[in-house]
XYZ file of C-alpha atoms in Angstrom:
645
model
C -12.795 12.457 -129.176
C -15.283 15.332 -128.162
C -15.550 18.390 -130.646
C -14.320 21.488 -129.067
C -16.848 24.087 -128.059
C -14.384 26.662 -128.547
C -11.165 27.752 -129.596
C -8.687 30.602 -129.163
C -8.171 32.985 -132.026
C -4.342 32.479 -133.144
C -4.404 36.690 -132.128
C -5.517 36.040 -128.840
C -3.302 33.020 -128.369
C -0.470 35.206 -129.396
C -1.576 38.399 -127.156
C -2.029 35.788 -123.956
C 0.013 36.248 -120.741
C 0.370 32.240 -120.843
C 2.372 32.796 -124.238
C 4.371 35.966 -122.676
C 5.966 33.648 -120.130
C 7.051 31.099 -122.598
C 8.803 33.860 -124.331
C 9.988 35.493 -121.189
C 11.230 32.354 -120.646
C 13.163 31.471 -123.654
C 14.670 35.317 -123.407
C 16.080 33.688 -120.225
C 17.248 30.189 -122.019
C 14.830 28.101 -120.749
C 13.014 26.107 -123.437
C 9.843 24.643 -122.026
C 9.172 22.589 -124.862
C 5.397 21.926 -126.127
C 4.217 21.435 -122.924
C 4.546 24.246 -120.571
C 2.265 22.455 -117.596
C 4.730 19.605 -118.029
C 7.779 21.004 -117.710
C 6.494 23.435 -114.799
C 6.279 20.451 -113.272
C 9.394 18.764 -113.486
C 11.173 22.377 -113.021
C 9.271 23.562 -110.489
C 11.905 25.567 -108.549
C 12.875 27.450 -111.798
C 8.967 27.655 -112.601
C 8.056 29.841 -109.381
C 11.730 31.793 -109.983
C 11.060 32.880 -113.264
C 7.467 33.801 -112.546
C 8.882 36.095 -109.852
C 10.218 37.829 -112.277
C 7.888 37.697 -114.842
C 5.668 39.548 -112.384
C 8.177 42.106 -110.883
C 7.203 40.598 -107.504
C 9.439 42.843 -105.321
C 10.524 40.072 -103.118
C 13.884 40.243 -100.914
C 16.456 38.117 -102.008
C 16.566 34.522 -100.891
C 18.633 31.799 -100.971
C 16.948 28.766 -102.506
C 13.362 28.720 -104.069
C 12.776 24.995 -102.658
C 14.396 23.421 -99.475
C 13.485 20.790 -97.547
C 10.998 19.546 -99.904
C 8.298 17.513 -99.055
C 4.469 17.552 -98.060
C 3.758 18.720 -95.529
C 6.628 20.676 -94.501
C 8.584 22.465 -98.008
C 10.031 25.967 -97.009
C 9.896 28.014 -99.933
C 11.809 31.699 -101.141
C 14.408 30.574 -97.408
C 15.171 34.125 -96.293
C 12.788 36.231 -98.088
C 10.619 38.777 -97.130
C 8.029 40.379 -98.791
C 4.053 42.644 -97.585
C 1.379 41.534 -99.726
C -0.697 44.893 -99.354
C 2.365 46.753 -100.923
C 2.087 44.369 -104.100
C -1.733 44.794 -104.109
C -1.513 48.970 -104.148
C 1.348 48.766 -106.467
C -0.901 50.342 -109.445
C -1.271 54.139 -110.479
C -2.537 56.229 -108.217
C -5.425 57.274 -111.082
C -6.318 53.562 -112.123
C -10.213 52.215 -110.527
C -8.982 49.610 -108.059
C -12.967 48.968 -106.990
C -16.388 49.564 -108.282
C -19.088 48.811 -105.619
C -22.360 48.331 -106.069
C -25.397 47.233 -103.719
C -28.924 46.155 -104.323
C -29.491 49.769 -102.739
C -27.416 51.714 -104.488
C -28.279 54.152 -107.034
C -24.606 54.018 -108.213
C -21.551 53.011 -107.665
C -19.113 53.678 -105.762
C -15.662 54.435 -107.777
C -12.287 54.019 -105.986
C -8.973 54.748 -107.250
C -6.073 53.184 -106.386
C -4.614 56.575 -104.448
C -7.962 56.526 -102.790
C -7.589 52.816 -101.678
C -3.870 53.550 -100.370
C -5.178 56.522 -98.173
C -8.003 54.592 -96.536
C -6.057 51.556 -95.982
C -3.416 53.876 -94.348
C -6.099 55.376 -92.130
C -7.294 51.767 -90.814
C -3.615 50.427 -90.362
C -2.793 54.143 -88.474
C -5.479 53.463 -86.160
C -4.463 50.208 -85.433
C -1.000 51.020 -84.807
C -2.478 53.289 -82.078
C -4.159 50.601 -79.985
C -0.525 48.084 -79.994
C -1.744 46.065 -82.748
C 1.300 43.758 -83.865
C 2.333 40.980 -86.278
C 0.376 37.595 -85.988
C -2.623 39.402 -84.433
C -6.023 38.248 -85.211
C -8.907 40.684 -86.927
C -12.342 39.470 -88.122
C -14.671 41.276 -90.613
C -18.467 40.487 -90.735
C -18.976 42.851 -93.697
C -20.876 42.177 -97.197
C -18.633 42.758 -100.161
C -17.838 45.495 -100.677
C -14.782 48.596 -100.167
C -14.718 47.890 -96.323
C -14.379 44.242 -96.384
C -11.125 45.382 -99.130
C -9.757 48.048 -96.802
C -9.159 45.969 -93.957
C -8.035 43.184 -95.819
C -5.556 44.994 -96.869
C -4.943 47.213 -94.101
C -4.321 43.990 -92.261
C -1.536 42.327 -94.277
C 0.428 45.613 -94.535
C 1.080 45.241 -90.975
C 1.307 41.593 -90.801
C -2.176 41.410 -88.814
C -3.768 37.704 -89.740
C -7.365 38.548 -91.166
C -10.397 36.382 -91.086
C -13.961 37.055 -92.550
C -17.306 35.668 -92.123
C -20.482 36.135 -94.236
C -23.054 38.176 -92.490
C -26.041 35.584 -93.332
C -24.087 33.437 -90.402
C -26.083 33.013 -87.057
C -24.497 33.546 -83.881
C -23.888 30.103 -83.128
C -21.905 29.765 -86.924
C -20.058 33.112 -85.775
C -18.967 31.804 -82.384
C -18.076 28.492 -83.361
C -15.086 29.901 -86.251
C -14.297 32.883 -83.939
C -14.124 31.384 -80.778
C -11.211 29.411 -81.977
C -8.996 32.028 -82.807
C -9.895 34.863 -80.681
C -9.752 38.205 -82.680
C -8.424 41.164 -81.281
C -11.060 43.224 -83.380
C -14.717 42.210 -85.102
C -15.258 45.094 -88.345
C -19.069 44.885 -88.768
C -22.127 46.773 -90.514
C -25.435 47.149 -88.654
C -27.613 46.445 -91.089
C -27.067 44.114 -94.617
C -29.698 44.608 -97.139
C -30.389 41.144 -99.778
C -33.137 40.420 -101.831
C -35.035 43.500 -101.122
C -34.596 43.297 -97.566
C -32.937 44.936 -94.769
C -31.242 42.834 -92.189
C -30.278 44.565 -88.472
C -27.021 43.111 -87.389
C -26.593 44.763 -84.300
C -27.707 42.370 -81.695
C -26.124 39.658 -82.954
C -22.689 41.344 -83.239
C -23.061 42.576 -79.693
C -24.469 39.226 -78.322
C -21.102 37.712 -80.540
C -18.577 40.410 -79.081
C -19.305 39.362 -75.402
C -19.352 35.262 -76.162
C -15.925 35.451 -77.398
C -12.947 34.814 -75.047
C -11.025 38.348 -73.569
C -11.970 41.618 -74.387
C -12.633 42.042 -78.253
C -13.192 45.144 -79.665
C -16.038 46.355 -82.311
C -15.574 48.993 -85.458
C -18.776 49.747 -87.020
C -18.806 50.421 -90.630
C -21.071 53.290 -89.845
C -22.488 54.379 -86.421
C -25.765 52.643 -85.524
C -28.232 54.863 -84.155
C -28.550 53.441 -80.774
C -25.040 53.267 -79.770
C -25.219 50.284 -77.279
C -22.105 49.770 -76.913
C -21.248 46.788 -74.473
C -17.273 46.344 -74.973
C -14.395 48.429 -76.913
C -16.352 49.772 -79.439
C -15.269 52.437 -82.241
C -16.704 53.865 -85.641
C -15.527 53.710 -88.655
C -16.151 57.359 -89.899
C -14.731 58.304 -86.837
C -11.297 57.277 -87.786
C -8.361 59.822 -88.093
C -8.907 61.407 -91.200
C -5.253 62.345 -92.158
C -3.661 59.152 -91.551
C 0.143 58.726 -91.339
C 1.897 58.014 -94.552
C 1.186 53.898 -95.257
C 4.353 51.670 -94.547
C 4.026 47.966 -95.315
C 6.126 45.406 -92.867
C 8.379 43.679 -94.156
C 7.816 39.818 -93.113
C 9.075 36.530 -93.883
C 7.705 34.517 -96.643
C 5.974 32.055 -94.253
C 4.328 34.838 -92.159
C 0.956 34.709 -92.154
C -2.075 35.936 -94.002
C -5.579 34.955 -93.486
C -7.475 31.964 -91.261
C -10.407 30.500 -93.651
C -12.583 28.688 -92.197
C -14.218 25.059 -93.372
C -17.667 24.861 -94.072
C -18.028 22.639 -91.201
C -21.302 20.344 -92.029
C -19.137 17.314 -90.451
C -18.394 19.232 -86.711
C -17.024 22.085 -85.780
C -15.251 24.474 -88.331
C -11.419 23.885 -88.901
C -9.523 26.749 -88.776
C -7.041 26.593 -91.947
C -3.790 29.581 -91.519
C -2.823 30.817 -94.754
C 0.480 32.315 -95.947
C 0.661 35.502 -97.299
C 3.525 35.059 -99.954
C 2.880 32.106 -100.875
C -1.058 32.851 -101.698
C 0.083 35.648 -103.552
C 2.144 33.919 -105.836
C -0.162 30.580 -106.395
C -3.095 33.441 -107.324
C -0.741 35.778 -109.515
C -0.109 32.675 -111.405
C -3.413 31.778 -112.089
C -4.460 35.615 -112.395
C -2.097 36.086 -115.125
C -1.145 32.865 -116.699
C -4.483 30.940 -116.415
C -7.446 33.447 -116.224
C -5.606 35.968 -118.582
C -6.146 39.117 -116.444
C -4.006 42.673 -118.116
C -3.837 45.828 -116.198
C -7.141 47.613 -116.850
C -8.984 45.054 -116.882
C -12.574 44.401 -114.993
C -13.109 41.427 -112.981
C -16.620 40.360 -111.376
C -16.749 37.708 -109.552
C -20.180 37.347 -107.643
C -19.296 35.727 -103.893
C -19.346 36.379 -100.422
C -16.589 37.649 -98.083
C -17.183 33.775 -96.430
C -16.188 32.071 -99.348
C -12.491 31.813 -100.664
C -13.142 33.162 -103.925
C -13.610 36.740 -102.518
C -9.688 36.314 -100.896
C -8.842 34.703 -104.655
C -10.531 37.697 -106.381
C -8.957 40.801 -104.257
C -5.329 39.259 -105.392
C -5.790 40.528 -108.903
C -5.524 43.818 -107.081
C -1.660 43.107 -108.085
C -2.382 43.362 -111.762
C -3.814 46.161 -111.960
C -7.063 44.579 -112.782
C -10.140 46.981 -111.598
C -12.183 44.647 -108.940
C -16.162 44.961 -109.839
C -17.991 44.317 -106.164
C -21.841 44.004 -106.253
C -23.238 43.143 -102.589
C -27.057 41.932 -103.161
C -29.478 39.061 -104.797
C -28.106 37.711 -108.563
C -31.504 37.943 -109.495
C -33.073 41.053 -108.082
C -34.194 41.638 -110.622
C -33.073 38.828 -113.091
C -30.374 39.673 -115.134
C -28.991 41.910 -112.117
C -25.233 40.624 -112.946
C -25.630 40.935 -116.790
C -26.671 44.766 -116.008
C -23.820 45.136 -114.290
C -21.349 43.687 -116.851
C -22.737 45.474 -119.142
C -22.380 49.160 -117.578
C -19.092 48.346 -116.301
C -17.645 46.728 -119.126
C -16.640 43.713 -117.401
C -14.255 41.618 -119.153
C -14.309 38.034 -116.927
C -17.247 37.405 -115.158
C -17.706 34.411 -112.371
C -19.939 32.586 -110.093
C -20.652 29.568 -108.511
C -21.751 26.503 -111.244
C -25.069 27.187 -109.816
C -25.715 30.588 -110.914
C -24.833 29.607 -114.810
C -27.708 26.654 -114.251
C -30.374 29.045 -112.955
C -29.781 31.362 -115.336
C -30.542 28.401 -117.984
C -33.521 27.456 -116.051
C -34.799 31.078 -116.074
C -34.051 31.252 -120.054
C -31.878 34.434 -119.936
C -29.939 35.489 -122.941
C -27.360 37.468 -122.210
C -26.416 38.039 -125.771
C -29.610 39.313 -126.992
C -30.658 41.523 -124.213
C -27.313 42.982 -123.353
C -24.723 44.156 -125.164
C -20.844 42.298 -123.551
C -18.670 43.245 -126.233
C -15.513 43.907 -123.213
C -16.691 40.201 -121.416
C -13.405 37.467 -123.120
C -13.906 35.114 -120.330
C -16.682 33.307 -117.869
C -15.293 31.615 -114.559
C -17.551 29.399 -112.757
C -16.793 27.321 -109.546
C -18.078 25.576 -106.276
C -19.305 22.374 -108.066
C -18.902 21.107 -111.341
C -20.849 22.696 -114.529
C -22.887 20.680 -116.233
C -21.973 19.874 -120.253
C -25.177 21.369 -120.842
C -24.930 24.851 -118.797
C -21.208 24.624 -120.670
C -23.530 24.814 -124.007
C -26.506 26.902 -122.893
C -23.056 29.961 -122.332
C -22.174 29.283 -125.943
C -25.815 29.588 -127.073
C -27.373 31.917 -125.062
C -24.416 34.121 -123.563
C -21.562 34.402 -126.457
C -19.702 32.215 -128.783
C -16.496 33.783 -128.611
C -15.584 33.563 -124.935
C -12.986 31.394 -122.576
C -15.479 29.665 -119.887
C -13.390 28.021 -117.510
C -14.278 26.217 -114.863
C -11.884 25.735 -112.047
C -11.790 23.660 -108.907
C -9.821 24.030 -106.234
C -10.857 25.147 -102.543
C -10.881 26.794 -98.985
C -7.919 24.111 -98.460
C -5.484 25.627 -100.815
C -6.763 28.893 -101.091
C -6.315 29.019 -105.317
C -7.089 25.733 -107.607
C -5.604 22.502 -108.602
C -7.081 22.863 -112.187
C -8.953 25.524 -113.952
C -8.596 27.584 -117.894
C -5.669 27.840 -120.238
C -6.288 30.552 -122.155
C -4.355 29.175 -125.580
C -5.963 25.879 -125.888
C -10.016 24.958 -126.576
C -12.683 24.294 -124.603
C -14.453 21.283 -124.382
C -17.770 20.624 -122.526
C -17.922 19.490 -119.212
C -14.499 19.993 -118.832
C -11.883 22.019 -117.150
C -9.104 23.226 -119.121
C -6.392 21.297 -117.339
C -4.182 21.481 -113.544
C -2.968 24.530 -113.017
C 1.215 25.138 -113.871
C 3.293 23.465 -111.663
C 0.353 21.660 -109.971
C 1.658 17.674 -109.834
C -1.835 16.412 -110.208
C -2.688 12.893 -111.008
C -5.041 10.573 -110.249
C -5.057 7.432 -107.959
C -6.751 3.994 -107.440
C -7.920 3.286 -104.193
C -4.406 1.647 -103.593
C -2.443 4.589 -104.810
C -1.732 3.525 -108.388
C -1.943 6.342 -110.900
C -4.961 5.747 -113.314
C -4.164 6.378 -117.533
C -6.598 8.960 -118.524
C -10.237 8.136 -118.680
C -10.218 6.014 -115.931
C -11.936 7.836 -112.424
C -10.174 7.885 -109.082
C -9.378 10.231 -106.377
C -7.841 13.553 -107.664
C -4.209 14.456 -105.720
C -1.255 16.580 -105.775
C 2.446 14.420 -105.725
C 4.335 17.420 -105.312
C 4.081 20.462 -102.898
C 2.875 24.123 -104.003
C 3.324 27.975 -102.366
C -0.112 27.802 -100.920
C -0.433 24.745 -98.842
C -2.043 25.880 -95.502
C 0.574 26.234 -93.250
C -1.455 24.511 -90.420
C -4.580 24.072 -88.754
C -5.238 26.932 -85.683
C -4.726 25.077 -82.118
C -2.515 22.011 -83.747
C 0.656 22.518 -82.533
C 1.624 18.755 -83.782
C 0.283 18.838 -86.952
C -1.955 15.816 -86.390
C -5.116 17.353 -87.524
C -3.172 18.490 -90.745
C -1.721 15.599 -91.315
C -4.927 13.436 -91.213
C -6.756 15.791 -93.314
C -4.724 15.610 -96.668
C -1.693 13.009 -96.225
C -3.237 10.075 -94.248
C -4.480 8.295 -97.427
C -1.423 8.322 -99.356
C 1.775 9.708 -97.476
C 3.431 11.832 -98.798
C 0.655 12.926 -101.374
C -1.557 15.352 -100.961
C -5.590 13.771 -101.543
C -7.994 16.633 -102.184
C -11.200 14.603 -101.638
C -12.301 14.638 -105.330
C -13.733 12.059 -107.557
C -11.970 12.812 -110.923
C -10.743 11.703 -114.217
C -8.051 13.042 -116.928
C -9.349 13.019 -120.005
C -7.434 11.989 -123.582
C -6.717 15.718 -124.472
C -5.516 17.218 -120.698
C -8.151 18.098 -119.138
C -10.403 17.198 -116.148
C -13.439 15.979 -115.282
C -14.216 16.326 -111.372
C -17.271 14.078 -110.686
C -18.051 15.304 -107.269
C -17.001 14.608 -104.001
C -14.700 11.420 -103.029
C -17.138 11.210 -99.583
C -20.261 11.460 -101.427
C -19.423 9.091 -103.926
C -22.163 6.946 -104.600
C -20.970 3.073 -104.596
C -24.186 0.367 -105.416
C -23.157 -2.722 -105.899
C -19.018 -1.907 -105.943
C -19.237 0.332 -108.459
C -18.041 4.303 -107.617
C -20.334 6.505 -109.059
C -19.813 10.519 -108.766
C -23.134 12.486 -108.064
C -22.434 15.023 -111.010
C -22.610 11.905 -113.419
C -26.497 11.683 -112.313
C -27.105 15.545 -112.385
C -25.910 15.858 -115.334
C -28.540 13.785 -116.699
C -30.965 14.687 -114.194
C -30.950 18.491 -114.751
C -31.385 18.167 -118.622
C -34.977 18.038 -117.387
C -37.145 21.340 -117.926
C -39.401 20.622 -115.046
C -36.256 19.835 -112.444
C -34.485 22.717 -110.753
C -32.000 20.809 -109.221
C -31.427 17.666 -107.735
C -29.716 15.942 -105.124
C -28.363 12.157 -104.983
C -27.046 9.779 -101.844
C -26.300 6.587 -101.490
C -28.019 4.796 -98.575
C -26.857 1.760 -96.980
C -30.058 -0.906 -97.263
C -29.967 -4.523 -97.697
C -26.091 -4.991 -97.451
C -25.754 -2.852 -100.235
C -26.168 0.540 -100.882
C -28.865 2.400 -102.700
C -29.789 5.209 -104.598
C -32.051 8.061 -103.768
C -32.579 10.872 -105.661
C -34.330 14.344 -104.624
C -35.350 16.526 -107.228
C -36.949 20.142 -107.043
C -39.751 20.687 -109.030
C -40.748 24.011 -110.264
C -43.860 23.698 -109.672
C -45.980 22.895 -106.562
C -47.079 19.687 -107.769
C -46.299 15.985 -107.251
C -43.742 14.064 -109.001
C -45.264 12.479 -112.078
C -44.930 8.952 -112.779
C -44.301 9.808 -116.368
C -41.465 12.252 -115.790
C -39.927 9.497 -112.753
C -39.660 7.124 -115.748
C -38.275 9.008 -118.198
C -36.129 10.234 -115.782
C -34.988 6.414 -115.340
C -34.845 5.741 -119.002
C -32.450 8.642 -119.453
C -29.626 7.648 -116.666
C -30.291 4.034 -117.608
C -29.299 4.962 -121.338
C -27.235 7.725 -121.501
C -25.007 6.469 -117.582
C -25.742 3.159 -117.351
C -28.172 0.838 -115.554
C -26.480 1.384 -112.219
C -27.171 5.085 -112.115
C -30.826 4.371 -111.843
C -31.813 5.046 -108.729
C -33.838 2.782 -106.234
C -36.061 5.795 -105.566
C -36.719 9.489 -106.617
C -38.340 11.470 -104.158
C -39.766 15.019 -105.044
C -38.451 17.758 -102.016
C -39.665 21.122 -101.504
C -36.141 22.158 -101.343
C -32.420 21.035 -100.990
C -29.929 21.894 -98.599
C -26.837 23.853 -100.079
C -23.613 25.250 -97.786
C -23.207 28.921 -97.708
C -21.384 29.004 -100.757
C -23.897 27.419 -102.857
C -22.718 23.750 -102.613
C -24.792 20.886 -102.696
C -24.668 19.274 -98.990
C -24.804 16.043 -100.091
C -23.233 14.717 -96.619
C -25.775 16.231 -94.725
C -28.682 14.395 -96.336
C -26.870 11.183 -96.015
C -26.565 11.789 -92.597
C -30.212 12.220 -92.395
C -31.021 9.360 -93.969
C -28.917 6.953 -91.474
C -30.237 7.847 -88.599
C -27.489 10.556 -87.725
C -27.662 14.106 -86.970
C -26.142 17.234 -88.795
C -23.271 18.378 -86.248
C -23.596 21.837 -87.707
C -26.234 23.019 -89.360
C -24.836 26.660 -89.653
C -22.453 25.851 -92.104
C -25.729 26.023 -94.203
C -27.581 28.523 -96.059
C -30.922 26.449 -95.247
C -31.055 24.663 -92.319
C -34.604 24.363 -92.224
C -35.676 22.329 -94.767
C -33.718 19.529 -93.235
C -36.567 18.783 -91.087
C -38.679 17.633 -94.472
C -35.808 15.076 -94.886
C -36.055 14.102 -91.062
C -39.749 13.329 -91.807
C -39.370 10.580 -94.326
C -40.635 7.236 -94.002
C -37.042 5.622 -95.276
C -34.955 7.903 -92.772
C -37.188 7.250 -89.620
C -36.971 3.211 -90.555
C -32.867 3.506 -90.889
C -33.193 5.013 -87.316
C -34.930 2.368 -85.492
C -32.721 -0.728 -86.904
């Protein structure tokens, strides 16, 4: 069995929320037994109860916490009502709900939580005065930061559904997510600045506000200085400054929150409608129970308002946690995010896998050039960290922290597995599912696999924040097909995972990217893993190509320098996979690219290349943060021959 990188002190074991529940629980005669993830499980309606009131969630009463169970289709907390906003500004008035900062900013921007209340009052008063109702539809195009908070919040105290796109998205990536649902109201900023740069917004939003369907309106974050306006248009510091006094609707537990959008590299961008209660309660519980967040507390995680983890991170809000926002470049200048922990005393800290890995390639260290004595925890997400980022954080960051690495996604709006703060942490590993998260692991024929053994990664028993449907499918078809056609009944994520002997998880990448030479499945991560141990590879990328009858394959690596792939380093490369994966991870060839195309959230878009390489096209290339550089895989030799067969 693998040694333990790390393991909880028996004092913080003792001071955890995890082990506060399983007393709160016993103080209520439950005994959960050794295994609280099991018996969350098998009691899940008494689970989600007793967490309600483990968390002083001030929910109406209801009637049943489960009926009509099933997937899809449970109704959950029948005849309750509860406003998400008013369990999000529940905190002091005194306590720092937000810290901003920008690449631009010299510094930031403090925000109580009687500050937050009166601007979120101002935005929901103005509202009010143009009709705005329940179940209408508002957009932000905003960078993270307070605005992008305000109207998120503003929003669900009056039951308005919210939906946010990154401002890096072209028009065509705008239209094609906003078209669908047509917004009563785009929030915007004329100008973004990243990396050193300022970016105008302004034509754009204007070309985007008269594409969409009816008459939307526009609220600049700040007056640009030409004022074209060419539709309903208002300004933000224009808005009533004594707003009325803030009153949060109260709405059913089904009502809804927030659309999130898919990243759409396979066709047109799925529109996925989110409940608010129900997201609330799946992110308190991995807030509080998983990630370990008190009141006081200081969370950064480094995102973008187009990626779920900024809707994941604002829900702390209900802890009382202090939300650290920093809008700009991780690396301008290099150890921009370590500053930032630093001065703010951050105590979790997370990014996407791939932020961890550059940080290794770059050689940082953390723990000798800052001081992080407040930072207990490191999240990372998006893709899977490698076993050796999981050691270069014990090395090179600090020895005495929690890094847990969760998976989850834009589907469920939380995770299916992620940390536990009173058990150790072993490399390339996540802790284990998340409480009351039925997940297993199936054959191809839906047989559940004994730990070990690698299969598709699924849920056998519904949860609060299944998506309560797709936008514009009334029947539920689309749903249906997306995560219940492969096993009925069961909910199939589209991972490639294992269990592992001591209850955790391996996720070896996408279940649709999985490579499969000669019959045998093989997850990309198992080849980056190996791949990226390299000094001279920044990253790589692996597909499997059909060729022969079989499938193949190819690798893509980025080299940090300019120059060509070596034969040397291509055969060590070979010898490594061949002895520490096996013979059938070698590829058939490894091709040196000048870049590799990643979504907008940093993921790997494995799909896309694949597509490429068989003679297909990318259906849209907006869902990515670097379209371009699919033209160099266009260009090759092996993708032009797969065309012409």
């Amino acid at each position: 069995m693998t040694q333990a990188l790390w393991t909880p002190s028996a004092q913080r074991i003792a001071n955890s929320r995890w082990q506060a529940f399983i007393q709160h629980l016993q103080t209520h005669g439950i005994e959960p037994g050794d295994d609280l993830h099991a018996w969350s499980v098998a009691h899940r309606a008494d689970f989600w109860r007793e967490l309600v009131d483990f968390l002083a969630i001030p929910m109406t009463p209801y009637t049943q916490v489960i009926s009509t169970d099933g997937m899809p289709g449970t109704t959950w907390f029948a005849g309750s009502h509860l406003n998400v906003a008013e369990v999000l500004l529940r905190a002091p008035d005194t306590d720092i709900a937000l810290v901003t900062l920008g690449e631009e900013t010299a510094s930031p921007r403090r925000i109580s939580f009687a500050q937050l209340r009166h601007e979120v009052a101002r935005l929901a008063g103005f509202w009010q005065s143009l009709g705005y109702q329940a179940g209408d539809r508002i957009t932000t195009i905003l960078p993270v930061g307070a605005e992008a908070a305000i109207a998120y919040l503003a929003a669900a105290s009056l039951g308005l559904v919210y939906s946010s796109c990154s401002p890096d998205f072209g028009l065509t990536g705008l239209y094609d997510r906003l078209h669908q649902i047509t917004p009563k109201l785009i929030i915007a900023a004329p100008a973004t600045f990243y990396a050193g740069r300022r970016h105008d917004q302004r034509d754009k939003i204007r070309q985007l506000q008269a594409m969409l369907p009816g008459e939307t309106g526009l609220l600049w974050t700040q007056a640009p200085a030409d004022r074209d306006d060419r539709g309903p248009t208002w300004h933000w510091p224009d808005l009533p400054a004594v707003p009325k006094p803030l009153q949060f609707a109260s709405l059913p537990f089904a009502h809804p929150l927030c659309i999130l959008f898919t990243s759409g590299t396979t066709g047109i961008p799925k529109c996925i409608i989110h409940g608010g209660s129900g997201s609330l309660l799946q992110h308190l519980k991995e807030h509080a129970l998983h990630v370990d967040l008190h009141a006081g507390d200081r969370l950064l995680f480094y995102t973008s308002t187009g990626w779920m983890m900024w809707n994941w991170m604002i829900s702390a809000l209900a802890l009382g946690v202090t939300l650290v926002l920093y809008d700009g470049a991780p690396f301008t200048p290099d150890t921009r995010l370590w500053d930032i922990a630093e001065a703010e005393q951050v105590t979790h800290l997370g990014a996407g896998a791939q932020y961890f890995a550059e940080c290794q390639k770059r050689h940082l260290q953390p723990r000798r050039s800052h001081h992080l004595c407040a930072l207990r925890s490191l999240l990372s997400t998006g893709s899977p960290l490698a076993h050796e980022t999981f050691d270069y954080i014990y090395r090179e960051i600090a020895d005495d922290i929690a890094v847990q690495s969760i998976s989850g996604g834009t589907d469920i709006l939380s995770c299916f597995a992620l940390g536990r703060p009173t058990q150790a942490v072993y490399r390339g590993e996540l802790q284990g599912p998340g409480l009351a998260m039925d997940v297993v692991i199936l054959d191809q024929d839906g047989q559940e696999l004994a730990p070990g053994q690698k299969g598709e990664l699924c849920c056998r028993s519904a949860f609060p924040s299944m998506p309560l449907g797709f936008w514009n499918d009334p029947d539920g078809q689309r749903y249906h097909q997306a995560y219940f056609s492969r096993f009925p009944g069961i909910w199939a994520h589209g991972d490639f995972a294992e269990l592992t002997q001591h209850g955790g998880l391996i996720i070896h990448g996408r279940s649709d990217a999985t490579l499969n030479p000669g019959g045998v499945r093989i997850g990309t991560a198992e080849i980056y893993r190996q791949v990226e141990t390299f000094p001279e590879i920044l990253e790589s990328l692996a597909v499997a190509q059909t060729y022969a009858g079989d499938e193949r394959i190819i690798l893509f690596v980025r080299l940090g320098t300019n120059d060509p792939l070596q034969p040397d380093l291509e055969q060590r490369l070979r010898e490594r996979l061949r002895q520490q994966a096996s013979p059938r991870h070698v590829p058939a060839m490894i091709l040196s690219a000048p870049a590799l195309p990643r979504t907008r959230s940093g993921k790997l878009a494995e799909l896309a290349v694949k597509q490429i390489l068989h003679g297909g096209q990318v259906d849209n290339v907006e869902a990515l943060a670097n379209p371009e550089v699919l033209d160099w895989f266009r260009d090759l030799p092996i993708a032009q021959r797969v065309q012409t067969m």
